[in-house]
């Protein structure tokens, strides 16, 4: 793992309606996430199906399958080059499965409802 690898946090959290509700629920739930490891396993399978083993090996600072022992908060460390190749696929697959993906460096969290930033929620485009 390189110092340049950026962590992306993949998790599920109880639904919220706005930033104040998110803050309130985070306090209520004590930041306990609801994801189970099987759902994350399905996300890993989807990423492997869409990205070659070579791309994944070159892009990830930690193994894709690495799961925490105590909580379903998954951390994927991506190389700077992976921002343009792996990240779009990760966001598409994760959000479609109900996950949120926090990019702390950019100050944004992609989630099923849209994209949260310091400016609030930019709702997902409806189809």
mmCIF file of C-alpha atoms in Angstrom:
data_model
loop_
_atom_site.group_PDB
_atom_site.id
_atom_site.type_symbol
_atom_site.label_atom_id
_atom_site.label_comp_id
_atom_site.label_asym_id
_atom_site.label_seq_id
_atom_site.Cartn_x
_atom_site.Cartn_y
_atom_site.Cartn_z
ATOM 1 C CA UNK A 1 0.000 0.000 0.000
ATOM 2 C CA UNK A 2 1.327 3.395 -0.986
ATOM 3 C CA UNK A 3 0.902 6.676 0.879
ATOM 4 C CA UNK A 4 -0.738 8.005 -2.296
ATOM 5 C CA UNK A 5 -3.508 5.371 -2.183
ATOM 6 C CA UNK A 6 -6.794 7.019 -1.292
ATOM 7 C CA UNK A 7 -9.368 5.302 0.932
ATOM 8 C CA UNK A 8 -12.963 5.023 -0.230
ATOM 9 C CA UNK A 9 -15.443 3.940 2.426
ATOM 10 C CA UNK A 10 -18.214 1.613 1.243
ATOM 11 C CA UNK A 11 -21.148 1.123 3.619
ATOM 12 C CA UNK A 12 -24.882 1.001 4.109
ATOM 13 C CA UNK A 13 -26.558 3.294 6.570
ATOM 14 C CA UNK A 14 -30.164 3.832 7.635
ATOM 15 C CA UNK A 15 -31.928 6.141 5.183
ATOM 16 C CA UNK A 16 -32.012 9.855 5.853
ATOM 17 C CA UNK A 17 -33.956 12.751 4.360
ATOM 18 C CA UNK A 18 -31.461 15.613 4.687
ATOM 19 C CA UNK A 19 -28.154 16.487 6.309
ATOM 20 C CA UNK A 20 -29.774 17.211 9.682
ATOM 21 C CA UNK A 21 -31.604 13.871 9.635
ATOM 22 C CA UNK A 22 -28.365 12.106 8.721
ATOM 23 C CA UNK A 23 -26.626 13.722 11.665
ATOM 24 C CA UNK A 24 -29.494 12.837 14.016
ATOM 25 C CA UNK A 25 -29.665 9.228 12.831
ATOM 26 C CA UNK A 26 -25.908 8.834 13.062
ATOM 27 C CA UNK A 27 -26.096 9.819 16.700
ATOM 28 C CA UNK A 28 -29.113 7.566 17.252
ATOM 29 C CA UNK A 29 -27.574 4.550 15.595
ATOM 30 C CA UNK A 30 -24.094 5.254 16.914
ATOM 31 C CA UNK A 31 -22.641 4.860 13.420
ATOM 32 C CA UNK A 32 -23.650 1.184 13.336
ATOM 33 C CA UNK A 33 -23.822 0.171 9.709
ATOM 34 C CA UNK A 34 -26.339 -2.358 8.438
ATOM 35 C CA UNK A 35 -24.520 -4.150 5.619
ATOM 36 C CA UNK A 36 -23.881 -7.878 5.696
ATOM 37 C CA UNK A 37 -20.715 -9.382 4.265
ATOM 38 C CA UNK A 38 -22.593 -11.427 1.616
ATOM 39 C CA UNK A 39 -23.869 -8.228 -0.002
ATOM 40 C CA UNK A 40 -20.339 -6.858 -0.119
ATOM 41 C CA UNK A 41 -19.219 -10.176 -1.630
ATOM 42 C CA UNK A 42 -21.737 -9.657 -4.441
ATOM 43 C CA UNK A 43 -20.290 -6.189 -5.043
ATOM 44 C CA UNK A 44 -16.788 -7.696 -5.254
ATOM 45 C CA UNK A 45 -18.042 -10.270 -7.780
ATOM 46 C CA UNK A 46 -19.578 -7.498 -9.903
ATOM 47 C CA UNK A 47 -16.326 -5.526 -9.885
ATOM 48 C CA UNK A 48 -14.372 -8.644 -10.894
ATOM 49 C CA UNK A 49 -16.825 -9.230 -13.754
ATOM 50 C CA UNK A 50 -16.391 -5.687 -15.098
ATOM 51 C CA UNK A 51 -12.681 -5.106 -14.454
ATOM 52 C CA UNK A 52 -9.766 -7.319 -15.392
ATOM 53 C CA UNK A 53 -7.638 -8.933 -12.659
ATOM 54 C CA UNK A 54 -4.683 -6.863 -13.884
ATOM 55 C CA UNK A 55 -6.583 -3.583 -13.526
ATOM 56 C CA UNK A 56 -7.814 -4.516 -10.061
ATOM 57 C CA UNK A 57 -4.345 -5.621 -8.922
ATOM 58 C CA UNK A 58 -2.767 -2.386 -10.182
ATOM 59 C CA UNK A 59 -5.537 -0.179 -8.756
ATOM 60 C CA UNK A 60 -6.146 -1.491 -5.253
ATOM 61 C CA UNK A 61 -3.834 -0.925 -2.324
ATOM 62 C CA UNK A 62 -5.592 -3.627 -0.288
ATOM 63 C CA UNK A 63 -7.253 -6.863 -1.423
ATOM 64 C CA UNK A 64 -10.830 -6.495 -2.630
ATOM 65 C CA UNK A 65 -12.009 -9.305 -0.365
ATOM 66 C CA UNK A 66 -10.583 -7.836 2.837
ATOM 67 C CA UNK A 67 -13.448 -7.392 5.272
ATOM 68 C CA UNK A 68 -13.316 -5.978 8.781
ATOM 69 C CA UNK A 69 -13.802 -8.221 11.784
ATOM 70 C CA UNK A 70 -16.216 -6.080 13.732
ATOM 71 C CA UNK A 71 -18.309 -3.888 11.402
ATOM 72 C CA UNK A 72 -19.385 -3.841 7.775
ATOM 73 C CA UNK A 73 -17.504 -0.678 6.854
ATOM 74 C CA UNK A 74 -15.410 -1.623 3.852
ATOM 75 C CA UNK A 75 -12.360 0.402 2.915
ATOM 76 C CA UNK A 76 -11.008 0.219 -0.633
ATOM 77 C CA UNK A 77 -7.686 1.958 -1.132
ATOM 78 C CA UNK A 78 -7.386 3.111 -4.741
ATOM 79 C CA UNK A 79 -4.271 4.350 -6.473
ATOM 80 C CA UNK A 80 -4.469 7.880 -7.919
ATOM 81 C CA UNK A 81 -4.693 6.384 -11.430
ATOM 82 C CA UNK A 82 -7.732 4.310 -10.430
ATOM 83 C CA UNK A 83 -9.848 7.449 -9.924
ATOM 84 C CA UNK A 84 -10.528 7.557 -13.663
ATOM 85 C CA UNK A 85 -10.855 3.817 -14.305
ATOM 86 C CA UNK A 86 -11.997 1.859 -11.247
ATOM 87 C CA UNK A 87 -13.873 4.543 -9.307
ATOM 88 C CA UNK A 88 -16.674 5.080 -11.875
ATOM 89 C CA UNK A 89 -17.344 1.325 -11.943
ATOM 90 C CA UNK A 90 -17.195 1.110 -8.149
ATOM 91 C CA UNK A 91 -19.686 3.972 -7.772
ATOM 92 C CA UNK A 92 -22.088 2.540 -10.329
ATOM 93 C CA UNK A 93 -22.058 -0.986 -8.895
ATOM 94 C CA UNK A 94 -22.058 0.023 -5.224
ATOM 95 C CA UNK A 95 -24.848 2.602 -5.424
ATOM 96 C CA UNK A 96 -27.001 0.240 -7.504
ATOM 97 C CA UNK A 97 -26.714 -2.284 -4.644
ATOM 98 C CA UNK A 98 -27.737 0.244 -1.986
ATOM 99 C CA UNK A 99 -24.267 1.133 -0.726
ATOM 100 C CA UNK A 100 -22.904 4.587 -0.082
ATOM 101 C CA UNK A 101 -19.326 5.421 -1.103
ATOM 102 C CA UNK A 102 -17.575 8.164 0.835
ATOM 103 C CA UNK A 103 -14.728 10.009 -0.870
ATOM 104 C CA UNK A 104 -13.432 11.948 2.104
ATOM 105 C CA UNK A 105 -10.678 13.632 0.089
ATOM 106 C CA UNK A 106 -13.214 15.162 -2.315
ATOM 107 C CA UNK A 107 -15.821 15.788 0.387
ATOM 108 C CA UNK A 108 -18.576 13.800 -1.280
ATOM 109 C CA UNK A 109 -20.626 10.721 -0.603
ATOM 110 C CA UNK A 110 -22.377 8.944 -3.467
ATOM 111 C CA UNK A 111 -25.485 7.143 -2.235
ATOM 112 C CA UNK A 112 -28.753 5.793 -3.647
ATOM 113 C CA UNK A 113 -30.487 9.141 -3.004
ATOM 114 C CA UNK A 114 -27.846 11.130 -4.902
ATOM 115 C CA UNK A 115 -24.595 12.838 -3.964
ATOM 116 C CA UNK A 116 -24.033 14.453 -0.564
ATOM 117 C CA UNK A 117 -21.528 17.312 -0.357
ATOM 118 C CA UNK A 118 -21.054 20.218 2.024
ATOM 119 C CA UNK A 119 -23.650 21.998 -0.118
ATOM 120 C CA UNK A 120 -26.285 19.346 0.640
ATOM 121 C CA UNK A 121 -27.849 16.595 -1.430
ATOM 122 C CA UNK A 122 -27.811 16.649 -5.200
ATOM 123 C CA UNK A 123 -30.625 14.160 -5.865
ATOM 124 C CA UNK A 124 -30.038 11.277 -8.247
ATOM 125 C CA UNK A 125 -31.537 11.819 -11.675
ATOM 126 C CA UNK A 126 -34.774 9.890 -12.034
ATOM 127 C CA UNK A 127 -35.182 7.721 -15.093
#
